[in-house]
CSV table of C-alpha atoms and ligand atoms in Angstrom, one decimal:
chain,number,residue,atom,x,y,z
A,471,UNK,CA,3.8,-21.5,-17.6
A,472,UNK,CA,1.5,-23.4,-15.4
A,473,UNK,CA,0.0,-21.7,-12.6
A,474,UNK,CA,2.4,-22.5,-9.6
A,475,UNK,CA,0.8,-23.8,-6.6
A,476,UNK,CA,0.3,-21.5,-3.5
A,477,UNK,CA,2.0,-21.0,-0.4
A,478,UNK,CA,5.4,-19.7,1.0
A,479,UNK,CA,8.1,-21.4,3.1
A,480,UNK,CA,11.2,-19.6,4.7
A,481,UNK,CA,13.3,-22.4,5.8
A,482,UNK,CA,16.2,-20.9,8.6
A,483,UNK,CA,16.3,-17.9,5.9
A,484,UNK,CA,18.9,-15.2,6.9
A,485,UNK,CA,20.1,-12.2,5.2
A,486,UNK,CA,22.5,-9.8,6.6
A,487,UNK,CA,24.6,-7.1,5.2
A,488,UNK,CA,28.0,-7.0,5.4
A,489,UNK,CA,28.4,-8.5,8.9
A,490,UNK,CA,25.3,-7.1,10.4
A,491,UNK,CA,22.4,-9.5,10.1
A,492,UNK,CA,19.1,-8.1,9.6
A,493,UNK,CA,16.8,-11.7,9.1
A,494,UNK,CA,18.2,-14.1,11.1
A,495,UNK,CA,17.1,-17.9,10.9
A,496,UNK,CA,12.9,-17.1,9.9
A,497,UNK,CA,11.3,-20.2,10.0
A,498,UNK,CA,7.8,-19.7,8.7
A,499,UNK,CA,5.0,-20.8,7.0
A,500,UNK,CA,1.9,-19.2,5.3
A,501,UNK,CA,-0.4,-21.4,3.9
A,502,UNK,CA,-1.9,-21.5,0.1
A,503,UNK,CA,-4.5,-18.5,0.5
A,504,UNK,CA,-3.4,-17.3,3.7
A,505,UNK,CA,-2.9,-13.4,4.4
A,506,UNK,CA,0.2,-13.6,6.7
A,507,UNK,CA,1.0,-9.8,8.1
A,508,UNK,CA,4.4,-9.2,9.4
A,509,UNK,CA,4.3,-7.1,11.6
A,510,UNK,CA,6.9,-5.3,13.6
A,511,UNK,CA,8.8,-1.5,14.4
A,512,UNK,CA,10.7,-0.1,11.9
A,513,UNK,CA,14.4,-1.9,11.1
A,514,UNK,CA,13.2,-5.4,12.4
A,515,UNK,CA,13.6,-7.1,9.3
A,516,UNK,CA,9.9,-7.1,7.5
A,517,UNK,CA,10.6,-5.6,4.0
A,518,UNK,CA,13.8,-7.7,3.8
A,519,UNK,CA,11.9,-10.7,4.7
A,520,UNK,CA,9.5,-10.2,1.9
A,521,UNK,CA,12.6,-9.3,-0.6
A,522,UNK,CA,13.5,-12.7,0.0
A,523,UNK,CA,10.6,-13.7,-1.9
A,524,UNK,CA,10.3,-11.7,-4.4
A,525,UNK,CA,14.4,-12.9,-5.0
A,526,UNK,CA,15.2,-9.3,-4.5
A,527,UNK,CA,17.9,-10.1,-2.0
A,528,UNK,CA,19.4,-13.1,-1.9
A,529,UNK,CA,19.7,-14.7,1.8
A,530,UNK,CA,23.3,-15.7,3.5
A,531,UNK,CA,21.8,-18.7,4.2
A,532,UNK,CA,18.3,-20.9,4.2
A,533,UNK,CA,15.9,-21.5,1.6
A,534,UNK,CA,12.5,-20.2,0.3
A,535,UNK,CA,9.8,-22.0,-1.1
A,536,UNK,CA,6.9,-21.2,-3.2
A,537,UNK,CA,4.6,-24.1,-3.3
A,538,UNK,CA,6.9,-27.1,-3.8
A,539,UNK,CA,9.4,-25.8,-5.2
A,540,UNK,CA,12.6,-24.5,-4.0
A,541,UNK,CA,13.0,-20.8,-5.8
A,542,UNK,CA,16.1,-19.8,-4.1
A,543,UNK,CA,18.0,-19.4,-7.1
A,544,UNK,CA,15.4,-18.2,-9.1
A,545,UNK,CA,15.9,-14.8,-10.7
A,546,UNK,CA,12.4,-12.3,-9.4
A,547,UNK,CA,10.7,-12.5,-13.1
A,548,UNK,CA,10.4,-16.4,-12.8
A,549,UNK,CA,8.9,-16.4,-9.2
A,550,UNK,CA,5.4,-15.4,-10.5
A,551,UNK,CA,5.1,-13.5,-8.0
A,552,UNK,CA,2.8,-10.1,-7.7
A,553,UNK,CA,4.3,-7.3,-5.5
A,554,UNK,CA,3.3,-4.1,-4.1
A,555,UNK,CA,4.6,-1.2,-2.7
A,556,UNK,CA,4.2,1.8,-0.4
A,557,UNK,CA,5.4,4.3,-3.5
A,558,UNK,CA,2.6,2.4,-6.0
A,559,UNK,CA,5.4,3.0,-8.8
A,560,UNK,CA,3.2,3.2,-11.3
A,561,UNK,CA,5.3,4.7,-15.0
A,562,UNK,CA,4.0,7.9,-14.9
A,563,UNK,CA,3.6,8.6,-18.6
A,564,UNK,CA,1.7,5.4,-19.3
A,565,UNK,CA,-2.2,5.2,-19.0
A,566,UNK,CA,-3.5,3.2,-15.7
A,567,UNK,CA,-4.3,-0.2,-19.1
A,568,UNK,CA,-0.4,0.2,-19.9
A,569,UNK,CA,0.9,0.1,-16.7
A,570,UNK,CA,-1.1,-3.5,-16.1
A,571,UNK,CA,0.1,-4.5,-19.8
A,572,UNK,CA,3.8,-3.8,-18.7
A,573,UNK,CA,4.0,-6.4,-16.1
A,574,UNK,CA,2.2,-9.2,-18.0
A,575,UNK,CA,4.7,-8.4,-20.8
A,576,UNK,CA,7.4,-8.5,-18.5
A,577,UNK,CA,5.8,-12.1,-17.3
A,578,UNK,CA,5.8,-12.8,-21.1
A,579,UNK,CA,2.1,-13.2,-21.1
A,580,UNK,CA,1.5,-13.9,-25.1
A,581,UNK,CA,0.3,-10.7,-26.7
A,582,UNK,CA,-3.2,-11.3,-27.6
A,583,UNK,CA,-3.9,-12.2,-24.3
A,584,UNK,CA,-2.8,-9.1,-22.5
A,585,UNK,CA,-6.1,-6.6,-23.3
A,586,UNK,CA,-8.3,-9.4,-21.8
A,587,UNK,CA,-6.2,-9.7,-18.7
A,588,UNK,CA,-5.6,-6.2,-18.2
A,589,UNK,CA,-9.2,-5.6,-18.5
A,590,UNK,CA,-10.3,-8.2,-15.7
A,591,UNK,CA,-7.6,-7.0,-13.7
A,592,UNK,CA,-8.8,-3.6,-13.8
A,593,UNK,CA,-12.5,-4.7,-13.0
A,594,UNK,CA,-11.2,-7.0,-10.4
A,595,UNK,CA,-10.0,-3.9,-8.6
A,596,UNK,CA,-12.5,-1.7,-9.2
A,597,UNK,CA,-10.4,0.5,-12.0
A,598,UNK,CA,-12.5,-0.3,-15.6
A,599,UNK,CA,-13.7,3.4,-15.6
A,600,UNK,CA,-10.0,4.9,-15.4
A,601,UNK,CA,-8.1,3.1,-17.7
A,602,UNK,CA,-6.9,5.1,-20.3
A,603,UNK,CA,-6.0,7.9,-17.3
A,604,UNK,CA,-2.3,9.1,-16.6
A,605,UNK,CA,-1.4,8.2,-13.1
A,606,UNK,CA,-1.5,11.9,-12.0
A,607,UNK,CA,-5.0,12.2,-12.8
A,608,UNK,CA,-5.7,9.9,-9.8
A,609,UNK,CA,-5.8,10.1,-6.2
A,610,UNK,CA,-3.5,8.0,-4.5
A,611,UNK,CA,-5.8,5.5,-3.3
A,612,UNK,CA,-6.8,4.9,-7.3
A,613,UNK,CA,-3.5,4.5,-8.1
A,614,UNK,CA,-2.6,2.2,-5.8
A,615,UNK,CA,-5.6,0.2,-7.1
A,616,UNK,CA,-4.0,0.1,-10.1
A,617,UNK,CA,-0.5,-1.0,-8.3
A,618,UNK,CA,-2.2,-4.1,-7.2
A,619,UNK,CA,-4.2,-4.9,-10.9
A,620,UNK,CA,-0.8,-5.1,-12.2
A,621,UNK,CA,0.7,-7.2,-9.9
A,622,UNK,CA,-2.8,-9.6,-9.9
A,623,UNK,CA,-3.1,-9.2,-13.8
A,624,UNK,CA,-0.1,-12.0,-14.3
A,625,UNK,CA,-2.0,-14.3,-11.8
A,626,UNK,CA,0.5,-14.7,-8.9
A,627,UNK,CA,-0.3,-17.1,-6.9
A,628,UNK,CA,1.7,-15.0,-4.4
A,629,UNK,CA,1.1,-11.1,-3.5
A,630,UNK,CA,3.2,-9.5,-1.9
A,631,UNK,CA,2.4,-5.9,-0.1
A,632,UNK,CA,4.7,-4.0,1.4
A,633,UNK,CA,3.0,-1.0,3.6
A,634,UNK,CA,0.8,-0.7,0.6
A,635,UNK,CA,-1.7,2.0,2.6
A,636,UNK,CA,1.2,3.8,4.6
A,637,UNK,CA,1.5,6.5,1.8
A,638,UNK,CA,-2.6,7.3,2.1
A,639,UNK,CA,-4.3,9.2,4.2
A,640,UNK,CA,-6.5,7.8,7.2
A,641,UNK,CA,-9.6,7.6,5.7
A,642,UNK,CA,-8.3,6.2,2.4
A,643,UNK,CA,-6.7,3.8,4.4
A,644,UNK,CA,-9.6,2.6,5.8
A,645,UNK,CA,-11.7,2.2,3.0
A,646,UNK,CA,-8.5,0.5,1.1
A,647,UNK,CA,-8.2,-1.7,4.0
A,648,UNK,CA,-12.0,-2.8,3.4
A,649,UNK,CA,-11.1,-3.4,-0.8
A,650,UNK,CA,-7.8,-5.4,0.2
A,651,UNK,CA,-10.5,-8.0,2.4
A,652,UNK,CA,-12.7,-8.0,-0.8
A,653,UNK,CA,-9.7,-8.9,-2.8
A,654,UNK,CA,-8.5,-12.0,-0.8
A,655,UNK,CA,-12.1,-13.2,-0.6
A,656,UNK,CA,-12.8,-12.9,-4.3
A,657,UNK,CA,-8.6,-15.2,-4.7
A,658,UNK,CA,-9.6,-17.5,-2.2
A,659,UNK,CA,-6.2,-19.2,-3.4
A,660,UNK,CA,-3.1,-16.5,-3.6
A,661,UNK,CA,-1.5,-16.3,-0.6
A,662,UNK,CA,-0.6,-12.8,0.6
A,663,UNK,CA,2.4,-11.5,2.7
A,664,UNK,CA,1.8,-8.1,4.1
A,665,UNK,CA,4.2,-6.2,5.8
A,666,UNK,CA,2.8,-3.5,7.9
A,667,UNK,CA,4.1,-1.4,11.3
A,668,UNK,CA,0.6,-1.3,12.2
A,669,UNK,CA,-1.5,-3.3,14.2
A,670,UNK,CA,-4.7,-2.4,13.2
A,671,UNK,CA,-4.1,-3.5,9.3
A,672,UNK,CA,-2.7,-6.9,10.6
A,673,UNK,CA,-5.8,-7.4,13.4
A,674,UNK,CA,-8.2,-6.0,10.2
A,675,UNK,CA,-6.4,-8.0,7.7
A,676,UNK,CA,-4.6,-11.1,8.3
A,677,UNK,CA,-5.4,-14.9,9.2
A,678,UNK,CA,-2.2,-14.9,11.0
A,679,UNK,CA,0.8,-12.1,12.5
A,680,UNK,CA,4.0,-13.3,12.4
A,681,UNK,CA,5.8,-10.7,14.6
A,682,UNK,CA,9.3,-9.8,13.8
A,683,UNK,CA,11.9,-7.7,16.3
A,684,UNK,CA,15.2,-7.1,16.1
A,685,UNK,CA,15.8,-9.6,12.3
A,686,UNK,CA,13.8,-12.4,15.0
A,687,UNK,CA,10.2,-13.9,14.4
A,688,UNK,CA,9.0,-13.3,17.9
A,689,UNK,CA,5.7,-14.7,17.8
A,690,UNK,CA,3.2,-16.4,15.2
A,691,UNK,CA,-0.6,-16.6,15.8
A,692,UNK,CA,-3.9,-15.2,14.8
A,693,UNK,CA,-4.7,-11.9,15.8
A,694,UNK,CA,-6.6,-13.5,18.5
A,695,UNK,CA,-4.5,-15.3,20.0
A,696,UNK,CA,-1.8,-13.4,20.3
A,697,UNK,CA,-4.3,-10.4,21.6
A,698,UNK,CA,-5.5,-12.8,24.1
A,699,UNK,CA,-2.4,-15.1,24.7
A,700,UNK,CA,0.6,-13.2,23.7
A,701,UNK,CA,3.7,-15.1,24.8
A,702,UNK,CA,6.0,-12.3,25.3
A,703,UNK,CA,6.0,-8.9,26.6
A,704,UNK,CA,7.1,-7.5,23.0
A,705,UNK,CA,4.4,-8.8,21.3
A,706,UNK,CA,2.0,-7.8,24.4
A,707,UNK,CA,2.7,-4.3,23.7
A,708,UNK,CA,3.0,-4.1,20.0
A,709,UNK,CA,-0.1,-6.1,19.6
A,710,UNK,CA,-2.8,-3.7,21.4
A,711,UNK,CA,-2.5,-2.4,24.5
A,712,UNK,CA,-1.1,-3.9,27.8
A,713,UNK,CA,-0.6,-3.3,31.8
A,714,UNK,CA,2.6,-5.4,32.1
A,715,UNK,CA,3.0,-6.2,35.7
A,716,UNK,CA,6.4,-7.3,37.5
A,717,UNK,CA,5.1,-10.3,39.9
A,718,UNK,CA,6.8,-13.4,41.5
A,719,UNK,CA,4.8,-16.9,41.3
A,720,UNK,CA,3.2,-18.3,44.6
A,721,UNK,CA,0.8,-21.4,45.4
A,722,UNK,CA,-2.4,-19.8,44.7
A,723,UNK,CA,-1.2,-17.4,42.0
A,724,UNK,CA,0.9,-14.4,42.0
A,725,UNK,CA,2.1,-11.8,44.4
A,726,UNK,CA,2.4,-7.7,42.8
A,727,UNK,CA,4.0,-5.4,45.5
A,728,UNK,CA,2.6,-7.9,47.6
A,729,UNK,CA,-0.7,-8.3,47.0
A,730,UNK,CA,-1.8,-11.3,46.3
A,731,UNK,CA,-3.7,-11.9,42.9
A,732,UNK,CA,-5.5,-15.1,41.7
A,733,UNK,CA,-4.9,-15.8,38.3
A,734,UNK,CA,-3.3,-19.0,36.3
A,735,UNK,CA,0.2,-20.0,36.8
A,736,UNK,CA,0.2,-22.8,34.3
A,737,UNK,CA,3.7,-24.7,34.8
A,738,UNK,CA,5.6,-21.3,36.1
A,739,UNK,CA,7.5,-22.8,38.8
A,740,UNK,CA,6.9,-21.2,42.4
A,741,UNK,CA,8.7,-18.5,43.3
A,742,UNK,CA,9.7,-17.2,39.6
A,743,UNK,CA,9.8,-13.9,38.9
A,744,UNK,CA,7.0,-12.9,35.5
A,745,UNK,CA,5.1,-10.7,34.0
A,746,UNK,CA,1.6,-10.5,34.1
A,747,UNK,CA,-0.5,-8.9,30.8
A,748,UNK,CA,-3.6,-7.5,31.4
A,749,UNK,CA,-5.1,-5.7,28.6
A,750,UNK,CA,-6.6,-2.1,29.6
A,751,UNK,CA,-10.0,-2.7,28.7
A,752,UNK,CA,-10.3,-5.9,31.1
A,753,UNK,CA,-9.9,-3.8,34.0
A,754,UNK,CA,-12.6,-2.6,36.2
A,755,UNK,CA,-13.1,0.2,38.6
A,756,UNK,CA,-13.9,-0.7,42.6
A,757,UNK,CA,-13.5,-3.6,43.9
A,758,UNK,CA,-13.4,-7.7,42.5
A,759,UNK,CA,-11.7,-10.7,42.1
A,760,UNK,CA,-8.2,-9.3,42.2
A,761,UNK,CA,-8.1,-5.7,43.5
A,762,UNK,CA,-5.1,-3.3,42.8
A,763,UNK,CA,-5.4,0.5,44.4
A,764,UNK,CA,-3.5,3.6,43.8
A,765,UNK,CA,-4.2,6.8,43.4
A,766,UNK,CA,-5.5,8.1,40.3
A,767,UNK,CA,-2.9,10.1,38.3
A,768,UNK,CA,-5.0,11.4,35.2
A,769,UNK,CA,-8.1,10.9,33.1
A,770,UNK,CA,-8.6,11.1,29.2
A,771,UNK,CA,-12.0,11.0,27.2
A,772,UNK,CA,-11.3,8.8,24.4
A,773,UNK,CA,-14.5,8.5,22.5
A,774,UNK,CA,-15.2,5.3,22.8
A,775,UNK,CA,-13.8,4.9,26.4
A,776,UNK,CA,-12.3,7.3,29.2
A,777,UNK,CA,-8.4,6.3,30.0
A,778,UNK,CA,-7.6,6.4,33.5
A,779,UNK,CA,-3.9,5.9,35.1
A,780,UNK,CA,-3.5,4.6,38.0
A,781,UNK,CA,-0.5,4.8,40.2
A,782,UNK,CA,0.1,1.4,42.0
A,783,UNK,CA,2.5,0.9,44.3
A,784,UNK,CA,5.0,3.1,41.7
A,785,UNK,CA,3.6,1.3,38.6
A,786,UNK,CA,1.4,3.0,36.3
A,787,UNK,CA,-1.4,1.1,35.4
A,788,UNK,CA,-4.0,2.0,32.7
A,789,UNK,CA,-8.0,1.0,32.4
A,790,UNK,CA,-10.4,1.7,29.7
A,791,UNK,CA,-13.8,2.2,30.9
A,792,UNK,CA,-16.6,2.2,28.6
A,793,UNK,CA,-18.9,3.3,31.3
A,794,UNK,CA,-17.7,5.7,33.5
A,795,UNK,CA,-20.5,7.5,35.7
A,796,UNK,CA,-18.9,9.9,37.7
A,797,UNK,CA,-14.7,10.4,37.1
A,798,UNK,CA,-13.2,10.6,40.5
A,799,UNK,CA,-11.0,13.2,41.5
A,800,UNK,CA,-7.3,13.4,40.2
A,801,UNK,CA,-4.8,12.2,43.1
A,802,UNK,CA,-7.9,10.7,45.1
A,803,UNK,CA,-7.5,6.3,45.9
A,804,UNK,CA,-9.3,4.8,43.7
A,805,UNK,CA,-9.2,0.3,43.3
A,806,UNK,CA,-9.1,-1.6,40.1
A,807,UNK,CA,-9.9,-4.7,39.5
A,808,UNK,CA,-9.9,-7.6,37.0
A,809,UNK,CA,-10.7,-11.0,36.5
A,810,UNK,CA,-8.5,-13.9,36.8
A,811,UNK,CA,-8.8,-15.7,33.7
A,812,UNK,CA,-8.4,-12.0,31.7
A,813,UNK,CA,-5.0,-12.4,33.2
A,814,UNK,CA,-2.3,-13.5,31.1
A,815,UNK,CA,1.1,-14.9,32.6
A,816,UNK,CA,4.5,-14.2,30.8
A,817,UNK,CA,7.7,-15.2,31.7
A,818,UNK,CA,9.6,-12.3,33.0
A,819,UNK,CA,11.8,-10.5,30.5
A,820,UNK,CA,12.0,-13.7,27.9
A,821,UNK,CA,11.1,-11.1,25.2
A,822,UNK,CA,12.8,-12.8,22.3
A,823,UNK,CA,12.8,-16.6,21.5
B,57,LIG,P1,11.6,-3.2,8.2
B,57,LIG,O1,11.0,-3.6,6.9
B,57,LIG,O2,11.2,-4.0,9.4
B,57,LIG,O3,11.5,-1.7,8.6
B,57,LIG,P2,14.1,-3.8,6.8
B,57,LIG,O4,14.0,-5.2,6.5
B,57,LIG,O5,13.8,-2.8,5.8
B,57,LIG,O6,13.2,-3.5,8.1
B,57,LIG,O7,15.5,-3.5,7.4
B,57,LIG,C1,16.1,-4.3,8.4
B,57,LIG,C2,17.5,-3.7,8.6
B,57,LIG,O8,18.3,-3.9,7.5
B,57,LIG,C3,17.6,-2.3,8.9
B,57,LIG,O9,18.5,-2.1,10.0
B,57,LIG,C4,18.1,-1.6,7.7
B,57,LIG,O10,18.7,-0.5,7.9
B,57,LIG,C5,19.0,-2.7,7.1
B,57,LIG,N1,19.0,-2.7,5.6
B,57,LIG,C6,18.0,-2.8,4.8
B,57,LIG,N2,18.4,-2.8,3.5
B,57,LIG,C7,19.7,-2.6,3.5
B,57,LIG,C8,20.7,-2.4,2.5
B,57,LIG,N3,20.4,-2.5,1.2
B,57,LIG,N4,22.0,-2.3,2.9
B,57,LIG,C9,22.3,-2.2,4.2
B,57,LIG,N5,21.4,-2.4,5.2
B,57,LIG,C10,20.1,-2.5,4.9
């Protein structure tokens, strides 16, 4: 078999079971040797999303492509596809070089072929030294190193990972996180799907989140943009941290319990009710541009940062300060402020498309 050419296409793909559906209408794209992270609370529809791929479930209507061709039919075995999963399911009485030979003989890689393959896959991820180990004589992070040389070893020119770091522990995760960027720069070409509940592998990880709630694709960008320029409240909130604001559109800008802020309105119409984002660490303490007081309701020492919550006008807004000098007293007035272009306007409670 010829090496299929990259990329993956969900064309109005929906799955449901029974009558509820659980993917409704995905439209999306991901580019030949693009990481793509879905990312979204548990139930919205990722996994079954990436099942659609891998022809594990077969959708109630739409089509998927791989490259140019149309594999909605095709059984899993003849996608050439490479998946992993949270569980690694790795056979646990074969050694870490027969679990990579199982898949290419499941691929029906000719037999002299396999000990070469399996052996750059193995080097590929880092695994040469363990080869003829049992899975249990390796921590999880090693074994799921060797989940993902058998799913490169057939040469997919799609991966697929489903929370492939949720089953490890934090630091694990980390330094897995790190390999997985080494990976995707050493196959510039396979394009990956990763399905993950947590921001900071899809800001670490991906070119672009697709964010899914409810069995909808909510929003699509780079982590970036959608940090800087989310267009709805959900994906605000899921992606980092935001002050979401209740305000109504005038001339000059917007109005929150009244006070007047400057920031850009774009083609909101005047008068509108929206939301406005403005991302905790963008916010200031004493006066500025746009001032907002309250009284200050609690301080946390992050680290990194001290959190302070600030009652406005019955609204609860948050600021992460890097520099705090001298932390005001709880329950004294305190003002915030923030700038008006690290303002974002969304349109009040259009939280789906
Ligand atoms: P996510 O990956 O975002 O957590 P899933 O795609 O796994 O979400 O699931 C989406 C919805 O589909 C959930 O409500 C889940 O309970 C339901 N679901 C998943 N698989 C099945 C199945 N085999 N039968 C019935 N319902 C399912």
């Amino acid at each position: 078999m010829s090496a299929p050419a990259g990329g993956i296409r969900f064309e109005k793909v929906s799955v449901a079971y029974g009558q509820h559906t659980v993917l409704d209408q995905l439209d999306l794209t991901v580019a030949p040797g693009e990481v793509m992270a879905l990312l979204g609370p548990s139930g919205s529809g990722k996994t079954t999303a990436l099942r659609a791929v891998a022809g594990f479930v077969a959708p109630a209507s739409g089509r998927v492509h791989l490259g140019d061709r149309d594999v909605t039919d095709l059984p899993p075995y003849r996608r050439g596809i490479g998946m992993v999963v949270q569980s690694y399911a790795l056979f646990p009485h074969l050694r870490v070089e027969e679990n990579v030979a199982f898949g290419l003989r499941a691929h029906k890689v000719p037999r002299r072929e396999i000990p070469g393959r399996v052996a750059e896959a193995l080097e590929l991820t880092g695994m040469a030294d363990y080869a003829r180990r049992h899975p249990r004589e390796l921590s999880g992070g090693q074994q799921q190193r060797v989940a993902i040389a058998r799913a490169l070893a057939i040469k997919p020119a799609v991966l697929l990972l489903d929370e492939p770091l949720s089953a490890l522990d934090a630091q694990l995760r980390s330094g897995m996180l790190a390999e997985l960027a080494r990976l995707h720069r050493e196959l510039p070409d396979v394009s990956m799907l990763y399905v993950t509940h947590d921001q900071v592998e899809a800001l670490t990880l991906a070119d672009r989140i697709a964010v899914m709630d409810r069995a909808r694709l909510v929003d699509v960008g780079t982590p970036q943009e959608l940090y800087r320029r989310p267009r709805t409240e959900f994906t605000a909130s899921f992606v980092g941290n935001a002050n979401l604001l209740p305000v109504r559109v005038t001339g000059a800008g917007v109005s929150f319990e009244g006070v007047p802020l400057k920031v850009a309105t774009g083609a909101a119409a005047e008068g509108a009710a929206a939301t406005l984002c403005v991302r905790p660490h963008l916010v200031g303490l004493g006066e500025g541009p746009n001032t907002l007081r309250g009284t200050l309701g609690e301080v946390q020492w992050r680290g990194a940062v001290h959190r302070l919550y600030v009652d406005v006008a019955g609204h609860r807004v948050t600021a992460d300060l890097r520099e705090l000098k001298e932390t005001p007293a709880l329950g004294s007035d305190v003002a915030l402020h923030f700038a008006p272009d690290d303002a974002v306007l969304l349109d009040a409670g259009v939280s789906h498309g």
